[in-house]
PDB file of C-alpha atoms in Angstrom:
ATOM      1  CA  MET A  11    -195.564 -43.276 -41.915  1.00  0.00           C
ATOM      2  CA  THR A  12    -195.033 -39.697 -41.035  1.00  0.00           C
ATOM      3  CA  ILE A  13    -194.224 -38.675 -37.502  1.00  0.00           C
ATOM      4  CA  GLU A  14    -196.066 -35.568 -36.174  1.00  0.00           C
ATOM      5  CA  LEU A  15    -193.827 -33.132 -34.404  1.00  0.00           C
ATOM      6  CA  HIS A  16    -195.880 -30.842 -32.283  1.00  0.00           C
ATOM      7  CA  THR A  17    -193.329 -28.024 -31.460  1.00  0.00           C
ATOM      8  CA  TRP A  18    -192.111 -24.303 -31.719  1.00  0.00           C
ATOM      9  CA  ASN A  19    -189.018 -22.854 -32.643  1.00  0.00           C
ATOM     10  CA  THR A  20    -187.126 -23.282 -29.408  1.00  0.00           C
ATOM     11  CA  PRO A  21    -183.982 -25.427 -28.299  1.00  0.00           C
ATOM     12  CA  ASN A  22    -185.930 -28.341 -27.174  1.00  0.00           C
ATOM     13  CA  GLY A  23    -187.720 -28.386 -30.447  1.00  0.00           C
ATOM     14  CA  ARG A  24    -184.604 -28.136 -32.355  1.00  0.00           C
ATOM     15  CA  LYS A  25    -183.172 -31.307 -30.513  1.00  0.00           C
ATOM     16  CA  ILE A  26    -185.992 -33.354 -32.226  1.00  0.00           C
ATOM     17  CA  SER A  27    -186.009 -31.878 -35.724  1.00  0.00           C
ATOM     18  CA  VAL A  28    -182.265 -32.265 -35.830  1.00  0.00           C
ATOM     19  CA  ALA A  29    -182.520 -36.077 -34.524  1.00  0.00           C
ATOM     20  CA  LEU A  30    -185.327 -36.898 -37.071  1.00  0.00           C
ATOM     21  CA  GLU A  31    -183.331 -35.307 -40.119  1.00  0.00           C
ATOM     22  CA  GLU A  32    -180.159 -37.284 -38.926  1.00  0.00           C
ATOM     23  CA  MET A  33    -182.309 -40.414 -38.585  1.00  0.00           C
ATOM     24  CA  GLY A  34    -183.802 -39.981 -41.973  1.00  0.00           C
ATOM     25  CA  LEU A  35    -187.375 -40.276 -40.573  1.00  0.00           C
ATOM     26  CA  PRO A  36    -190.357 -38.623 -42.329  1.00  0.00           C
ATOM     27  CA  TYR A  37    -192.179 -36.073 -40.188  1.00  0.00           C
ATOM     28  CA  LYS A  38    -194.450 -33.001 -40.475  1.00  0.00           C
ATOM     29  CA  VAL A  39    -194.385 -30.068 -38.029  1.00  0.00           C
ATOM     30  CA  ILE A  40    -197.519 -29.140 -36.289  1.00  0.00           C
ATOM     31  CA  PRO A  41    -196.786 -25.624 -34.703  1.00  0.00           C
ATOM     32  CA  VAL A  42    -197.746 -25.144 -31.158  1.00  0.00           C
ATOM     33  CA  ASN A  43    -197.458 -21.402 -30.579  1.00  0.00           C
ATOM     34  CA  ILE A  44    -196.297 -21.034 -27.198  1.00  0.00           C
ATOM     35  CA  THR A  45    -196.402 -17.207 -27.188  1.00  0.00           C
ATOM     36  CA  LYS A  46    -200.210 -17.450 -27.643  1.00  0.00           C
ATOM     37  CA  GLY A  47    -200.475 -20.311 -24.920  1.00  0.00           C
ATOM     38  CA  GLU A  48    -201.349 -22.844 -27.584  1.00  0.00           C
ATOM     39  CA  GLN A  49    -199.466 -25.429 -25.292  1.00  0.00           C
ATOM     40  CA  MET A  50    -202.446 -25.035 -22.753  1.00  0.00           C
ATOM     41  CA  ALA A  51    -204.981 -26.433 -25.120  1.00  0.00           C
ATOM     42  CA  PRO A  52    -206.862 -29.464 -24.028  1.00  0.00           C
ATOM     43  CA  GLU A  53    -205.749 -31.308 -27.349  1.00  0.00           C
ATOM     44  CA  PHE A  54    -202.117 -30.605 -26.545  1.00  0.00           C
ATOM     45  CA  LEU A  55    -202.577 -31.610 -23.125  1.00  0.00           C
ATOM     46  CA  LYS A  56    -203.508 -35.082 -24.273  1.00  0.00           C
ATOM     47  CA  LEU A  57    -200.207 -35.379 -25.915  1.00  0.00           C
ATOM     48  CA  SER A  58    -198.060 -33.590 -23.264  1.00  0.00           C
ATOM     49  CA  PRO A  59    -199.557 -33.796 -19.745  1.00  0.00           C
ATOM     50  CA  ASN A  60    -197.016 -31.221 -18.609  1.00  0.00           C
ATOM     51  CA  ASN A  61    -198.095 -28.623 -21.198  1.00  0.00           C
ATOM     52  CA  LYS A  62    -194.610 -28.303 -22.802  1.00  0.00           C
ATOM     53  CA  ILE A  63    -193.323 -28.852 -26.198  1.00  0.00           C
ATOM     54  CA  PRO A  64    -192.173 -30.771 -28.002  1.00  0.00           C
ATOM     55  CA  ALA A  65    -194.303 -34.038 -28.213  1.00  0.00           C
ATOM     56  CA  ILE A  66    -194.530 -36.540 -31.063  1.00  0.00           C
ATOM     57  CA  VAL A  67    -196.905 -38.810 -32.399  1.00  0.00           C
ATOM     58  CA  ASP A  68    -195.724 -41.789 -34.188  1.00  0.00           C
ATOM     59  CA  PRO A  69    -198.405 -43.826 -36.135  1.00  0.00           C
ATOM     60  CA  GLU A  70    -196.237 -46.775 -36.271  1.00  0.00           C
ATOM     61  CA  GLY A  71    -195.161 -47.318 -32.684  1.00  0.00           C
ATOM     62  CA  PRO A  72    -194.496 -50.277 -30.738  1.00  0.00           C
ATOM     63  CA  ASP A  73    -196.422 -53.370 -32.168  1.00  0.00           C
ATOM     64  CA  GLY A  74    -197.434 -51.061 -35.021  1.00  0.00           C
ATOM     65  CA  LYS A  75    -199.725 -49.087 -32.874  1.00  0.00           C
ATOM     66  CA  PRO A  76    -199.744 -45.196 -32.813  1.00  0.00           C
ATOM     67  CA  VAL A  77    -198.075 -43.636 -29.659  1.00  0.00           C
ATOM     68  CA  SER A  78    -197.462 -40.294 -28.402  1.00  0.00           C
ATOM     69  CA  ILE A  79    -194.410 -39.179 -26.538  1.00  0.00           C
ATOM     70  CA  PHE A  80    -193.617 -36.026 -24.410  1.00  0.00           C
ATOM     71  CA  GLU A  81    -190.368 -34.621 -23.121  1.00  0.00           C
ATOM     72  CA  SER A  82    -187.647 -34.203 -25.524  1.00  0.00           C
ATOM     73  CA  GLY A  83    -185.242 -36.568 -23.671  1.00  0.00           C
ATOM     74  CA  ALA A  84    -187.864 -39.271 -23.772  1.00  0.00           C
ATOM     75  CA  ILE A  85    -188.400 -38.599 -27.394  1.00  0.00           C
ATOM     76  CA  LEU A  86    -184.816 -38.886 -28.277  1.00  0.00           C
ATOM     77  CA  LEU A  87    -184.479 -42.180 -26.385  1.00  0.00           C
ATOM     78  CA  TYR A  88    -187.526 -43.479 -28.196  1.00  0.00           C
ATOM     79  CA  LEU A  89    -186.193 -42.368 -31.547  1.00  0.00           C
ATOM     80  CA  GLY A  90    -182.841 -43.965 -31.001  1.00  0.00           C
ATOM     81  CA  GLU A  91    -184.508 -47.254 -29.871  1.00  0.00           C
ATOM     82  CA  LYS A  92    -186.910 -47.154 -32.864  1.00  0.00           C
ATOM     83  CA  THR A  93    -184.075 -46.451 -35.404  1.00  0.00           C
ATOM     84  CA  GLY A  94    -181.129 -48.178 -33.796  1.00  0.00           C
ATOM     85  CA  LYS A  95    -179.320 -45.077 -34.813  1.00  0.00           C
ATOM     86  CA  PHE A  96    -177.411 -42.779 -32.455  1.00  0.00           C
ATOM     87  CA  LEU A  97    -177.857 -44.825 -29.444  1.00  0.00           C
ATOM     88  CA  PRO A  98    -175.321 -47.645 -28.807  1.00  0.00           C
ATOM     89  CA  LYS A  99    -176.305 -51.287 -28.711  1.00  0.00           C
ATOM     90  CA  SER A 100    -174.105 -52.197 -25.625  1.00  0.00           C
ATOM     91  CA  LEU A 101    -175.172 -51.040 -22.195  1.00  0.00           C
ATOM     92  CA  GLY A 102    -171.499 -49.926 -21.422  1.00  0.00           C
ATOM     93  CA  GLN A 103    -171.359 -47.832 -24.350  1.00  0.00           C
ATOM     94  CA  ARG A 104    -175.005 -46.473 -23.553  1.00  0.00           C
ATOM     95  CA  ILE A 105    -173.792 -45.197 -20.020  1.00  0.00           C
ATOM     96  CA  PRO A 106    -172.151 -41.932 -21.186  1.00  0.00           C
ATOM     97  CA  VAL A 107    -174.940 -41.213 -23.737  1.00  0.00           C
ATOM     98  CA  TYR A 108    -177.462 -41.539 -20.860  1.00  0.00           C
ATOM     99  CA  GLU A 109    -175.139 -39.515 -18.440  1.00  0.00           C
ATOM    100  CA  TRP A 110    -174.715 -36.605 -20.838  1.00  0.00           C
ATOM    101  CA  LEU A 111    -178.397 -36.532 -22.111  1.00  0.00           C
ATOM    102  CA  MET A 112    -179.435 -36.290 -18.494  1.00  0.00           C
ATOM    103  CA  TRP A 113    -176.711 -33.488 -17.934  1.00  0.00           C
ATOM    104  CA  GLN A 114    -178.243 -31.631 -20.631  1.00  0.00           C
ATOM    105  CA  MET A 115    -181.841 -32.067 -19.469  1.00  0.00           C
ATOM    106  CA  GLY A 116    -180.943 -31.305 -15.625  1.00  0.00           C
ATOM    107  CA  GLY A 117    -178.551 -28.468 -16.358  1.00  0.00           C
ATOM    108  CA  PHE A 118    -177.754 -27.366 -19.866  1.00  0.00           C
ATOM    109  CA  GLY A 119    -181.220 -26.381 -20.600  1.00  0.00           C
ATOM    110  CA  PRO A 120    -182.879 -25.162 -17.259  1.00  0.00           C
ATOM    111  CA  MET A 121    -180.043 -22.877 -16.540  1.00  0.00           C
ATOM    112  CA  PRO A 122    -179.619 -21.100 -19.891  1.00  0.00           C
ATOM    113  CA  GLY A 123    -183.377 -21.120 -19.963  1.00  0.00           C
ATOM    114  CA  GLN A 124    -183.315 -18.805 -16.786  1.00  0.00           C
ATOM    115  CA  VAL A 125    -180.975 -16.662 -18.819  1.00  0.00           C
ATOM    116  CA  HIS A 126    -183.412 -16.346 -21.596  1.00  0.00           C
ATOM    117  CA  HIS A 127    -186.191 -15.395 -18.921  1.00  0.00           C
ATOM    118  CA  PHE A 128    -184.203 -12.650 -17.137  1.00  0.00           C
ATOM    119  CA  ILE A 129    -182.503 -11.035 -20.097  1.00  0.00           C
ATOM    120  CA  ALA A 130    -185.944 -10.372 -21.393  1.00  0.00           C
ATOM    121  CA  LEU A 131    -187.120  -8.502 -18.377  1.00  0.00           C
ATOM    122  CA  GLU A 132    -187.152  -4.494 -18.765  1.00  0.00           C
ATOM    123  CA  ASN A 133    -186.771  -3.629 -15.244  1.00  0.00           C
ATOM    124  CA  GLU A 134    -182.854  -3.493 -14.753  1.00  0.00           C
ATOM    125  CA  GLN A 135    -183.358  -4.154 -10.943  1.00  0.00           C
ATOM    126  CA  ASP A 136    -185.180  -7.163 -11.686  1.00  0.00           C
ATOM    127  CA  ARG A 137    -182.821  -8.335 -14.291  1.00  0.00           C
ATOM    128  CA  ALA A 138    -179.430  -7.860 -12.409  1.00  0.00           C
ATOM    129  CA  TYR A 139    -179.656 -10.516  -9.705  1.00  0.00           C
ATOM    130  CA  GLY A 140    -181.041 -13.387 -11.904  1.00  0.00           C
ATOM    131  CA  LEU A 141    -178.651 -12.846 -14.868  1.00  0.00           C
ATOM    132  CA  LYS A 142    -175.511 -12.728 -12.458  1.00  0.00           C
ATOM    133  CA  ARG A 143    -176.593 -16.127 -10.839  1.00  0.00           C
ATOM    134  CA  PHE A 144    -177.870 -17.850 -14.040  1.00  0.00           C
ATOM    135  CA  MET A 145    -175.109 -16.436 -16.386  1.00  0.00           C
ATOM    136  CA  ALA A 146    -172.463 -17.679 -13.990  1.00  0.00           C
ATOM    137  CA  GLU A 147    -173.996 -21.111 -13.758  1.00  0.00           C
ATOM    138  CA  THR A 148    -174.490 -21.238 -17.569  1.00  0.00           C
ATOM    139  CA  ARG A 149    -170.751 -20.354 -18.123  1.00  0.00           C
ATOM    140  CA  ARG A 150    -169.748 -23.064 -15.637  1.00  0.00           C
ATOM    141  CA  LEU A 151    -171.731 -25.745 -17.576  1.00  0.00           C
ATOM    142  CA  TYR A 152    -170.238 -24.670 -20.934  1.00  0.00           C
ATOM    143  CA  GLY A 153    -166.898 -25.234 -19.118  1.00  0.00           C
ATOM    144  CA  VAL A 154    -168.089 -28.656 -18.013  1.00  0.00           C
ATOM    145  CA  LEU A 155    -168.692 -29.477 -21.734  1.00  0.00           C
ATOM    146  CA  ASP A 156    -165.656 -28.105 -22.844  1.00  0.00           C
ATOM    147  CA  ARG A 157    -163.547 -30.404 -20.596  1.00  0.00           C
ATOM    148  CA  ARG A 158    -165.578 -33.210 -21.761  1.00  0.00           C
ATOM    149  CA  LEU A 159    -164.883 -32.598 -25.317  1.00  0.00           C
ATOM    150  CA  ASP A 160    -161.140 -32.229 -24.761  1.00  0.00           C
ATOM    151  CA  GLY A 161    -159.825 -34.896 -26.972  1.00  0.00           C
ATOM    152  CA  ARG A 162    -163.286 -36.172 -28.021  1.00  0.00           C
ATOM    153  CA  ASP A 163    -165.130 -35.577 -31.077  1.00  0.00           C
ATOM    154  CA  PHE A 164    -168.558 -36.152 -29.403  1.00  0.00           C
ATOM    155  CA  VAL A 165    -169.690 -36.238 -25.716  1.00  0.00           C
ATOM    156  CA  ALA A 166    -170.280 -39.940 -25.416  1.00  0.00           C
ATOM    157  CA  GLY A 167    -167.940 -41.630 -27.960  1.00  0.00           C
ATOM    158  CA  GLU A 168    -169.680 -41.876 -31.336  1.00  0.00           C
ATOM    159  CA  LEU A 169    -172.146 -39.293 -32.351  1.00  0.00           C
ATOM    160  CA  SER A 170    -175.335 -39.803 -30.345  1.00  0.00           C
ATOM    161  CA  ILE A 171    -178.640 -38.322 -29.265  1.00  0.00           C
ATOM    162  CA  ALA A 172    -176.795 -36.719 -26.232  1.00  0.00           C
ATOM    163  CA  ASP A 173    -175.038 -34.615 -28.870  1.00  0.00           C
ATOM    164  CA  PHE A 174    -178.348 -33.446 -30.448  1.00  0.00           C
ATOM    165  CA  ALA A 175    -179.908 -32.770 -26.951  1.00  0.00           C
ATOM    166  CA  ILE A 176    -176.797 -30.521 -26.133  1.00  0.00           C
ATOM    167  CA  LEU A 177    -176.634 -28.885 -29.395  1.00  0.00           C
ATOM    168  CA  GLY A 178    -180.154 -27.650 -29.244  1.00  0.00           C
ATOM    169  CA  TRP A 179    -179.156 -25.432 -26.149  1.00  0.00           C
ATOM    170  CA  ALA A 180    -175.579 -24.621 -27.609  1.00  0.00           C
ATOM    171  CA  TRP A 181    -177.474 -23.064 -30.655  1.00  0.00           C
ATOM    172  CA  ARG A 182    -178.574 -20.307 -28.548  1.00  0.00           C
ATOM    173  CA  HIS A 183    -175.297 -19.265 -27.219  1.00  0.00           C
ATOM    174  CA  PRO A 184    -175.365 -15.906 -28.478  1.00  0.00           C
ATOM    175  CA  ARG A 185    -178.694 -15.339 -26.361  1.00  0.00           C
ATOM    176  CA  HIS A 186    -176.636 -16.689 -23.606  1.00  0.00           C
ATOM    177  CA  LYS A 187    -174.055 -14.015 -23.999  1.00  0.00           C
ATOM    178  CA  VAL A 188    -171.394 -16.852 -24.275  1.00  0.00           C
ATOM    179  CA  ASP A 189    -168.547 -16.375 -26.837  1.00  0.00           C
ATOM    180  CA  LEU A 190    -167.626 -19.995 -28.046  1.00  0.00           C
ATOM    181  CA  ALA A 191    -164.103 -18.713 -28.616  1.00  0.00           C
ATOM    182  CA  ASP A 192    -163.892 -18.848 -24.736  1.00  0.00           C
ATOM    183  CA  PHE A 193    -164.735 -22.623 -24.855  1.00  0.00           C
ATOM    184  CA  PRO A 194    -162.580 -24.004 -27.916  1.00  0.00           C
ATOM    185  CA  ASN A 195    -163.380 -27.480 -27.606  1.00  0.00           C
ATOM    186  CA  VAL A 196    -167.114 -26.629 -27.559  1.00  0.00           C
ATOM    187  CA  LYS A 197    -166.584 -24.469 -30.677  1.00  0.00           C
ATOM    188  CA  ARG A 198    -164.909 -27.130 -32.529  1.00  0.00           C
ATOM    189  CA  TRP A 199    -167.612 -29.581 -31.595  1.00  0.00           C
ATOM    190  CA  TYR A 200    -170.398 -27.222 -32.362  1.00  0.00           C
ATOM    191  CA  GLU A 201    -169.017 -26.159 -35.828  1.00  0.00           C
ATOM    192  CA  ALA A 202    -168.492 -29.842 -36.730  1.00  0.00           C
ATOM    193  CA  LEU A 203    -172.081 -30.790 -36.001  1.00  0.00           C
ATOM    194  CA  MET A 204    -173.565 -27.651 -37.645  1.00  0.00           C
ATOM    195  CA  ALA A 205    -171.825 -28.515 -40.796  1.00  0.00           C
ATOM    196  CA  ARG A 206    -173.491 -31.979 -40.968  1.00  0.00           C
ATOM    197  CA  PRO A 207    -176.363 -31.799 -43.594  1.00  0.00           C
ATOM    198  CA  GLY A 208    -178.816 -33.542 -41.506  1.00  0.00           C
ATOM    199  CA  VAL A 209    -178.174 -30.977 -38.507  1.00  0.00           C
ATOM    200  CA  LYS A 210    -178.507 -28.297 -41.033  1.00  0.00           C
ATOM    201  CA  ARG A 211    -181.804 -29.392 -42.348  1.00  0.00           C
ATOM    202  CA  GLY A 212    -183.008 -29.922 -38.643  1.00  0.00           C
ATOM    203  CA  MET A 213    -181.780 -26.395 -37.665  1.00  0.00           C
ATOM    204  CA  GLU A 214    -183.502 -24.868 -40.877  1.00  0.00           C
ATOM    205  CA  ALA A 215    -186.711 -26.801 -40.624  1.00  0.00           C
ATOM    206  CA  LYS A 216    -189.619 -24.354 -40.087  1.00  0.00           C
ATOM    207  CA  LEU A 217    -190.924 -25.039 -36.629  1.00  0.00           C
ATOM    208  CA  ASP A 218    -193.233 -21.981 -36.198  1.00  0.00           C
TER     209      ASP A 218
END
């Protein structure tokens, strides 16, 4: 049964394409062109009440019934539960996965996202304050991640959905004006993940 991935070529979309590829789940992309406001369409609103991509429809959800899920973090948790992959079975091992997934959703996403917004403004005066504020916070978050990865291959022990969530945003580091050489542990982690065949397929999947 093929999962529908309603998305666009964004960090949050890439989180899910990478996870689906790594988990070996069949899926088809249904582009939602956010540059044209397609995320506001009533049909999409039924899947994602917050009018944000991504959303999925799994025709074989709980009890074999179709289910739709919105919010990238919720989708990753669902897919981990569904497949038993990249989400540890024991609660003790899940705790760091939960922590770093929420860290990404609460910080390493919203903050770089503000950089994306302000860097696109044409008026230099409008850009200056926002970029100074959010670039500084974005670099702080890269520093947090770098310290976490000191002596670790992955953020929460074994490779997990938390890594996929964070990778979706680290993928945009050039747009954040961040040189990964400044964060050597992040650089090592990033390059190791990007070398994985499943991640590579997920990153190359056409989402737009």
